[in-house]
Amino acid sequence: MRAAVVRRIAGAELRLQRRDGRVRIAALLVATLTALAILLGYQHHAAVARAMEAAQRETQEQFVGQGKKNPHSGAHFGVYAYRPEPALGFFDRGLDDFLGVAIFIEPHHPNRFRDLPAQDETALSRFGQWTGAGMLQVLLPLLLILLAAPAIASERERGTLRLLAAQGVRPGELLLGKAL
């Protein structure tokens, strides 16, 4: 591939995209929705961290305050163990909504996950939550398709696609320049 041809095509496409108001509006919309999702995710992350900390304290107090017992009987009291919130949990919750963040531990019993948040959800919850990562995974590709399709179609409509082919521009160079 000839790098100079690809750079010229990319430069020309960049100039065209800057003039087009749809690009600015779409980029602003995606940026706004992503920022809003990150802000809401941060609030949710902080609330979950506070709730888990309070529940952990309460569980510890219950275990310590159970009184004098035979050690074997005391062990059957059972406790909840909480998984700490990941540092980037505000950006992407991962599988927390499906696997939960706590597990009940009791000796001689299998530690099954139960009372998972996803058990109470509808089928729409399978599509994920509106988090910062979700916005970038869903909206950004749609934005790229929205902007890339007219880039090639406009070359054909203007009749410059044949002109570029006649000048020796290979299809791969054209696509790479448009993609850049």
PDB file of C-alpha atoms in Angstrom, residues 13 16-17 22 147-161 178:
ATOM      1  CA  GLU A  13     -12.314  12.616   4.389  1.00  0.00           C
ATOM      2  CA  LEU A  16     -15.450  16.576   4.701  1.00  0.00           C
ATOM      3  CA  GLN A  17     -16.436  15.184   8.102  1.00  0.00           C
ATOM      4  CA  ARG A  22     -24.138  15.381  11.627  1.00  0.00           C
ATOM      5  CA  LEU A 147     -20.448   8.014   9.510  1.00  0.00           C
ATOM      6  CA  ALA A 148     -18.631   5.397   7.422  1.00  0.00           C
ATOM      7  CA  ALA A 149     -21.466   4.322   5.135  1.00  0.00           C
ATOM      8  CA  PRO A 150     -21.991   7.764   3.583  1.00  0.00           C
ATOM      9  CA  ALA A 151     -18.230   8.183   3.150  1.00  0.00           C
ATOM     10  CA  ILE A 152     -18.055   5.426   0.521  1.00  0.00           C
ATOM     11  CA  ALA A 153     -21.531   6.047  -0.894  1.00  0.00           C
ATOM     12  CA  SER A 154     -20.763   9.724  -1.478  1.00  0.00           C
ATOM     13  CA  GLU A 155     -17.737   8.795  -3.614  1.00  0.00           C
ATOM     14  CA  ARG A 156     -19.991   6.696  -5.803  1.00  0.00           C
ATOM     15  CA  GLU A 157     -22.741   9.350  -5.977  1.00  0.00           C
ATOM     16  CA  ARG A 158     -20.294  12.077  -7.000  1.00  0.00           C
ATOM     17  CA  GLY A 159     -18.700   9.804  -9.566  1.00  0.00           C
ATOM     18  CA  THR A 160     -15.244  10.100  -8.008  1.00  0.00           C
ATOM     19  CA  LEU A 161     -15.028   6.375  -7.272  1.00  0.00           C
ATOM     20  CA  LYS A 178     -11.720   6.404   4.724  1.00  0.00           C
TER      21      LYS A 178
END
